[in-house]
Short mmCIF file of N, CA, C and O in Angstrom, two decimals:
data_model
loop_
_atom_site.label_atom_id
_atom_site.label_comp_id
_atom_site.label_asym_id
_atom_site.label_seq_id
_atom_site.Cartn_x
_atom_site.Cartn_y
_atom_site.Cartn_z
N UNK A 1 93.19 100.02 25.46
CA UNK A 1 93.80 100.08 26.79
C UNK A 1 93.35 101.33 27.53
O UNK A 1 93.23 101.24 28.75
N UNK A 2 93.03 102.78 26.76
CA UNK A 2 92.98 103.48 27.27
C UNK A 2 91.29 103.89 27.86
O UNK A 2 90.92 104.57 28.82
N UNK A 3 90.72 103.32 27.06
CA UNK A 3 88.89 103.05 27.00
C UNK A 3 88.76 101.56 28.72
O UNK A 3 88.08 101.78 29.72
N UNK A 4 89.40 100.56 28.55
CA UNK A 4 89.20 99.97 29.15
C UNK A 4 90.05 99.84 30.61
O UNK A 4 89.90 98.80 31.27
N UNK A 5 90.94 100.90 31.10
CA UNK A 5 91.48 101.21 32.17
C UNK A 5 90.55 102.53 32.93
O UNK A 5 90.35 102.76 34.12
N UNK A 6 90.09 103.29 31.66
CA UNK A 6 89.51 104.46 32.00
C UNK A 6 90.25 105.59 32.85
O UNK A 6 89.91 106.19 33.87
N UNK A 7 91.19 105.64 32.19
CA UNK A 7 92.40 106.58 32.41
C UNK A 7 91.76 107.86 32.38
O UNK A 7 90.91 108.32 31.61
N UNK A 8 92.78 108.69 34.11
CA UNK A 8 92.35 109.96 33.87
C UNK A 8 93.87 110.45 33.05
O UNK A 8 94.70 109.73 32.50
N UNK A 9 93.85 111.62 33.18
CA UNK A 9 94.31 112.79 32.39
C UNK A 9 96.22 112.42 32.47
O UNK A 9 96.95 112.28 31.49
N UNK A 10 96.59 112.33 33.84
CA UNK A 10 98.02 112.11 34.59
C UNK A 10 98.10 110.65 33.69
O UNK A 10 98.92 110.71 32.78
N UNK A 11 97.07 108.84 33.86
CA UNK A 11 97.60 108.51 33.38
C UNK A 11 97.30 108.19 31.82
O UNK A 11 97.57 107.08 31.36
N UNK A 12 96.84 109.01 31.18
CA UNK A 12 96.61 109.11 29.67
C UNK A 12 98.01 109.52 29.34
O UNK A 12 98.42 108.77 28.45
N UNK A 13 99.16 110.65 29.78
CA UNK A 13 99.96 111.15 29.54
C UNK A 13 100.91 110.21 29.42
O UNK A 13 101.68 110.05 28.47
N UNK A 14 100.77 109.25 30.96
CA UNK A 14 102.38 108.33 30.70
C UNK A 14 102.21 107.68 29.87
O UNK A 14 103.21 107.48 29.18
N UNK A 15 100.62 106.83 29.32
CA UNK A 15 100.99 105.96 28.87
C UNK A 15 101.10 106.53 27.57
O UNK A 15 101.93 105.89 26.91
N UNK A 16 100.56 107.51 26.89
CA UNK A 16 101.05 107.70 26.00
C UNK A 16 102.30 108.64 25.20
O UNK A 16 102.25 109.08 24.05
N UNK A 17 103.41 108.78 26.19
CA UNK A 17 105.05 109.26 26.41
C UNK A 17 105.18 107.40 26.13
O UNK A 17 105.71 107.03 25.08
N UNK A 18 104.81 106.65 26.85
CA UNK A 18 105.13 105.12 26.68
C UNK A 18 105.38 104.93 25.24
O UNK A 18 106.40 104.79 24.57
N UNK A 19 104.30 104.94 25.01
CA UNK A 19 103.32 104.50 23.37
C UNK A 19 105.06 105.27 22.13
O UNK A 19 105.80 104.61 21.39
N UNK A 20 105.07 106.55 22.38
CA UNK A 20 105.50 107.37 21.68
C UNK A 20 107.76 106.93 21.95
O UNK A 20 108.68 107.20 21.18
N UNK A 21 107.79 106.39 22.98
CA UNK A 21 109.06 106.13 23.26
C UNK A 21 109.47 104.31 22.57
O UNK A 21 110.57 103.97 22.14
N UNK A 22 108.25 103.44 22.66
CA UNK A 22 107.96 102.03 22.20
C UNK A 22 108.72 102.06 21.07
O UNK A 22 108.91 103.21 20.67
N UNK A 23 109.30 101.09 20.35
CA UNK A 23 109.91 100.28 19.10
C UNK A 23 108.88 100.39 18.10
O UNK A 23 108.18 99.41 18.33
N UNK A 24 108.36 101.03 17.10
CA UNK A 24 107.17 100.72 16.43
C UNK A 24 106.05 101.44 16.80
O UNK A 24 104.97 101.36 16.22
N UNK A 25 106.35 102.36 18.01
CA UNK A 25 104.80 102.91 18.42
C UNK A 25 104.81 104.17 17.32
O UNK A 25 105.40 104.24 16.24
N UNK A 26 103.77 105.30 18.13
CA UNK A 26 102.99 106.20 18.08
C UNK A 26 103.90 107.46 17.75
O UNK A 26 105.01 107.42 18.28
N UNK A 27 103.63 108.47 17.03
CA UNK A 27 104.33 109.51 16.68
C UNK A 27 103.42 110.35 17.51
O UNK A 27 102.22 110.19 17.74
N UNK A 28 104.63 111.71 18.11
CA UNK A 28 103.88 112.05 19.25
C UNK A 28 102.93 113.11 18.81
O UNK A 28 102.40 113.81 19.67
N UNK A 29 102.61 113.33 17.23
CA UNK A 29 101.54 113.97 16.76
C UNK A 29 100.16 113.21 16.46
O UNK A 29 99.05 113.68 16.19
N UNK A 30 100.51 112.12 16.59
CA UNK A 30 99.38 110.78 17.09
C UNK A 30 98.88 111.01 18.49
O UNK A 30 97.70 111.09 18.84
N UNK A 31 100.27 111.14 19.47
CA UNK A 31 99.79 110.64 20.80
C UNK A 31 98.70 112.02 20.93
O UNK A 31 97.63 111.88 21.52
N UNK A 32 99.14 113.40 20.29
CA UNK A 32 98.29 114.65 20.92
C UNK A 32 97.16 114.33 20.31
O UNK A 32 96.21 114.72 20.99
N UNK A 33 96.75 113.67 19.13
CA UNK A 33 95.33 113.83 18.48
C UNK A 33 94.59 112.72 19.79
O UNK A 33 93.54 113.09 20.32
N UNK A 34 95.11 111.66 20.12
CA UNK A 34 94.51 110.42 20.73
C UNK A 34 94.31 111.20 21.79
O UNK A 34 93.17 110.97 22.20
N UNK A 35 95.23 112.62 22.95
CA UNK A 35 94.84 112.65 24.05
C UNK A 35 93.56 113.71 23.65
O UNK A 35 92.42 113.70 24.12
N UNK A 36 93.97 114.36 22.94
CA UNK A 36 92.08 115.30 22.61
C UNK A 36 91.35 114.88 22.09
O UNK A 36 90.42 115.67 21.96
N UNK A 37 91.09 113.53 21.43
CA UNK A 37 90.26 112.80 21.41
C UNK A 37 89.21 112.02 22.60
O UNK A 37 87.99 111.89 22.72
N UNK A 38 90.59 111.51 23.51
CA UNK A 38 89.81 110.95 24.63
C UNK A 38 89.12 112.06 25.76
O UNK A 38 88.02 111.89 26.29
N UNK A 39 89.91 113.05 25.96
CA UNK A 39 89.60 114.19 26.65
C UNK A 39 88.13 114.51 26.44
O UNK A 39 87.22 114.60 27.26
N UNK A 40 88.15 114.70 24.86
CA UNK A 40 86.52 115.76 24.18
C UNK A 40 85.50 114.22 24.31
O UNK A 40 84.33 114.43 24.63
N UNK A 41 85.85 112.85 24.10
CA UNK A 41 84.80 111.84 24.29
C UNK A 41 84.81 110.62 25.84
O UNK A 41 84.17 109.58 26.02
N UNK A 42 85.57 111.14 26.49
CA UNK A 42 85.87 110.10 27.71
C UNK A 42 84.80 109.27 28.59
O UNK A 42 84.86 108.09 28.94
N UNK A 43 83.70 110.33 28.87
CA UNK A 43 82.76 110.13 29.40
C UNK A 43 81.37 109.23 28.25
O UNK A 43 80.80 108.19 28.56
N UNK A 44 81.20 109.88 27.23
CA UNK A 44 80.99 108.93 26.17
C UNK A 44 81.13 107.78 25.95
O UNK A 44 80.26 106.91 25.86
N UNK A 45 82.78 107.66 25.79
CA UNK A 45 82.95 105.88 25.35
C UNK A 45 82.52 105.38 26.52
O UNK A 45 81.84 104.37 26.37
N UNK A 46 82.78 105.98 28.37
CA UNK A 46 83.17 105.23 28.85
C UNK A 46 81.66 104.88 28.83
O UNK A 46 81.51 103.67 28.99
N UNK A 47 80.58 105.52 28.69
CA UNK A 47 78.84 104.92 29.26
C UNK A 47 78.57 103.66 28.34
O UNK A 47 78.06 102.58 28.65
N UNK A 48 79.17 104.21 26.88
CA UNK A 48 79.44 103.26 25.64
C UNK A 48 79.28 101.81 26.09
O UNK A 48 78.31 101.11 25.80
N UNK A 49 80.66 101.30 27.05
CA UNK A 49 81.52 100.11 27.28
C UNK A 49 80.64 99.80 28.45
O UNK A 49 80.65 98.61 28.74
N UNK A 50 79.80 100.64 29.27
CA UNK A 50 79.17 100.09 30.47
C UNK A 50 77.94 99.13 29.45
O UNK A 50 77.91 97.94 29.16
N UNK A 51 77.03 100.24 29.12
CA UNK A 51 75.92 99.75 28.32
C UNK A 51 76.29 98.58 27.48
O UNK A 51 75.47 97.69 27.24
N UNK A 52 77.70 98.54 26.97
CA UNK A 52 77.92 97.08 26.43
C UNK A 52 78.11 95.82 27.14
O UNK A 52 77.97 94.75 26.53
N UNK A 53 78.42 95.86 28.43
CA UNK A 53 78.62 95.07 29.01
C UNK A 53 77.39 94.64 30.20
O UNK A 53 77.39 93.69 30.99
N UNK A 54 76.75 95.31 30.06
CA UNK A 54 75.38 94.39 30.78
C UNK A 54 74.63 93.93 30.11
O UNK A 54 74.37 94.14 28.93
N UNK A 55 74.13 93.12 30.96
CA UNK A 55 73.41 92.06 30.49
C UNK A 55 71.85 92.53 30.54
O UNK A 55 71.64 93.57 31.16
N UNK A 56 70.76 91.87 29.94
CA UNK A 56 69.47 92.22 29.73
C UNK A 56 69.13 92.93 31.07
O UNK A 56 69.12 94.16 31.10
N UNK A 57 68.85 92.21 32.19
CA UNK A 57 68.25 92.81 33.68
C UNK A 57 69.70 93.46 34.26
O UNK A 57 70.89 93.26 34.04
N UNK A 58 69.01 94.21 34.99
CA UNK A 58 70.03 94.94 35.96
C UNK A 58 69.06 95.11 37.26
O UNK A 58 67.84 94.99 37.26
N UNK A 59 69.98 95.44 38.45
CA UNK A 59 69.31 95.12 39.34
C UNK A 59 69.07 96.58 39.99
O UNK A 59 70.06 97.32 39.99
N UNK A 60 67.88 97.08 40.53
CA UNK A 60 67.03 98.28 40.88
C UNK A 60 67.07 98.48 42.07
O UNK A 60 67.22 99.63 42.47
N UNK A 61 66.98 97.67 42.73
CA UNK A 61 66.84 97.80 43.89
C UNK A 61 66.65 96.11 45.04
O UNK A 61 65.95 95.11 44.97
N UNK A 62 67.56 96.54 45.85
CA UNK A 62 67.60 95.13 46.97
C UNK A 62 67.33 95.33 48.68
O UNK A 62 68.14 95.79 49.49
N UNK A 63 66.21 94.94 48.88
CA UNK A 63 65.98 94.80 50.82
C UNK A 63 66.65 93.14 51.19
O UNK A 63 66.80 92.07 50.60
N UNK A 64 66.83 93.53 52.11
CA UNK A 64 67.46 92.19 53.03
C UNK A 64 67.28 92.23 54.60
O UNK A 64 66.97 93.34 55.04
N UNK A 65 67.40 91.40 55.35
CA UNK A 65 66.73 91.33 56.91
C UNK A 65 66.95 89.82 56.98
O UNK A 65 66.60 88.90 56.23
N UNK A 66 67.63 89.85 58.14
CA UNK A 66 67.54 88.68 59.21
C UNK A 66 66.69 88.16 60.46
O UNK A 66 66.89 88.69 61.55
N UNK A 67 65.93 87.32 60.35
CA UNK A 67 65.11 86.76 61.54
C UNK A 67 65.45 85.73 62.08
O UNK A 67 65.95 84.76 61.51
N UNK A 68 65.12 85.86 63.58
CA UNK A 68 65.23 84.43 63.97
C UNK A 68 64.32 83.97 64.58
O UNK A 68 63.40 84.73 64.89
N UNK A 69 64.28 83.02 64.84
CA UNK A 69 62.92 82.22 65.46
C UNK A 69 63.18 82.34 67.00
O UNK A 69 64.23 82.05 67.55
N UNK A 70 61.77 82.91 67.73
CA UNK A 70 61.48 82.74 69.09
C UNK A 70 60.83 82.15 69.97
O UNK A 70 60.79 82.12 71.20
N UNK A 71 59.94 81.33 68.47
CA UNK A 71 59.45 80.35 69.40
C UNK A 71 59.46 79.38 68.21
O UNK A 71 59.84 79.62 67.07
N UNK A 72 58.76 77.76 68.92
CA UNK A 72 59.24 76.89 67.98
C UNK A 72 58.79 75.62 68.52
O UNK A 72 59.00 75.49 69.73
N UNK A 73 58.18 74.59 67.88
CA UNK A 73 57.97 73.32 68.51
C UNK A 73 59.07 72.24 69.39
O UNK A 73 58.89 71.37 70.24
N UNK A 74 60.43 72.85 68.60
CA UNK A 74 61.64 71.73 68.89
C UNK A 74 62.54 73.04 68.98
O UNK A 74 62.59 73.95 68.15
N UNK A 75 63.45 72.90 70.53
CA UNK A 75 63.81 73.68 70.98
C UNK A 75 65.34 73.84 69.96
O UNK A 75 65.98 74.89 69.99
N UNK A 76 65.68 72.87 69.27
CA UNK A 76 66.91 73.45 68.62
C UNK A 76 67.19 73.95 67.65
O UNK A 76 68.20 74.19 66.98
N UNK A 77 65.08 74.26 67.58
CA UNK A 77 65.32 75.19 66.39
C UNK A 77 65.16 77.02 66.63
O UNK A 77 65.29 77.87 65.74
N UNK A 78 64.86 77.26 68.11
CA UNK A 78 65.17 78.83 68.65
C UNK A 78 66.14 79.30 68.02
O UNK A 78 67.15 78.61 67.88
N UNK A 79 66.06 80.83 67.38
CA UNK A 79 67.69 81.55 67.04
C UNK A 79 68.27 80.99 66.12
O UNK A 79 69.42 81.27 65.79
N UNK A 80 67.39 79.94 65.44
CA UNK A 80 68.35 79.78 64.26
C UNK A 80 67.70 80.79 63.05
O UNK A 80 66.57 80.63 62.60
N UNK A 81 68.51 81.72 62.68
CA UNK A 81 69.09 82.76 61.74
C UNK A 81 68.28 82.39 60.12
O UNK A 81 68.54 81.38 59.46
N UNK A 82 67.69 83.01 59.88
CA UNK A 82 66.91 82.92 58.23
C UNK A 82 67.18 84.48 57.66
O UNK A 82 66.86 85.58 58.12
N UNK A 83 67.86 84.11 56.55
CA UNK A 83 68.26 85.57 55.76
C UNK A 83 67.02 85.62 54.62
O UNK A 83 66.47 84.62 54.19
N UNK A 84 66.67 87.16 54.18
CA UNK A 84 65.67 86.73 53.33
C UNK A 84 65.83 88.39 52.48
O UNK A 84 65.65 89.57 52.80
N UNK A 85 66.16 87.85 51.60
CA UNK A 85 66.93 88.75 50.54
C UNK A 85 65.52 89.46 49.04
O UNK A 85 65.03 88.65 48.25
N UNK A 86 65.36 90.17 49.01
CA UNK A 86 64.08 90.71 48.29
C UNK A 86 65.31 91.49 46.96
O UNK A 86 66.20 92.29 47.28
N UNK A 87 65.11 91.10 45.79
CA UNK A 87 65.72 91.57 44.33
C UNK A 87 64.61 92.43 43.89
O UNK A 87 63.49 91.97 44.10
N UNK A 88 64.70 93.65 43.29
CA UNK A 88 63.94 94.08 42.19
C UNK A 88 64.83 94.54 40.84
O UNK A 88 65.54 95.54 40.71
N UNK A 89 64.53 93.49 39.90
CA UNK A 89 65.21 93.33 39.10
C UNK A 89 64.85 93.97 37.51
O UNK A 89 64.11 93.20 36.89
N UNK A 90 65.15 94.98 36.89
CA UNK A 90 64.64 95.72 35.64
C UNK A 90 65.16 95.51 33.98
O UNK A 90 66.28 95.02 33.89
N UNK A 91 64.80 95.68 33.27
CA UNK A 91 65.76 96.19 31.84
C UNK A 91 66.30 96.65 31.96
O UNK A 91 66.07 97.48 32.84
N UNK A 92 67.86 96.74 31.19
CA UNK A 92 68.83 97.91 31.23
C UNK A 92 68.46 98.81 30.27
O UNK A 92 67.98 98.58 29.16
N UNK A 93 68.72 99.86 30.78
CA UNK A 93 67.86 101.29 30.49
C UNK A 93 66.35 101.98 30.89
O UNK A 93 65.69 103.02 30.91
N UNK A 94 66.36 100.80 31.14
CA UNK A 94 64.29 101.33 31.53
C UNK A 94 64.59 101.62 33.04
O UNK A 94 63.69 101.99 33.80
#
């Protein structure tokens, strides 16, 4: 919960006063090891859980632009709107 909310500091505390007040939870010499745990690795897990969750390509970079037509054999096709979307698409990590 606390890896996948990516809790800062304020709410690492409630939830774990929560944890430590719960039926069955956390002894609050638990909750201090878990908050200097996440504190000293936060940034860690969190790149951890990114890198786990993408997929092979990631995307690098994207141009996009709208044209319309000004001239044209058949007049009802003037101004009609063509989107044209350019992906550059990479490995994750490379």
């Amino acid at each position: 919960s606390i890896a996948s909310a990516d809790m800062d500091l304020n709410q690492l505390e409630a939830f774990l006063t929560a944890q430590t007040k719960k039926q069955g939870g956390i002894t609050s010499d638990q909750a201090a090891v878990i908050a200097k745990f996440w504190k000293n690795h936060r940034i860690k897990i969190h790149e951890s859980l990114i890198n786990q969750s993408c997929w092979d390509n990631v995307l690098k970079n994207m141009n996009w632009r709208v044209d319309l037509k000004s001239q044209s054999r058949h007049i009802d096709q003037i101004n009609t709107p063509v989107a044209i979307v350019e992906m550059e698409l990479g490995k994750n990590g490379q």
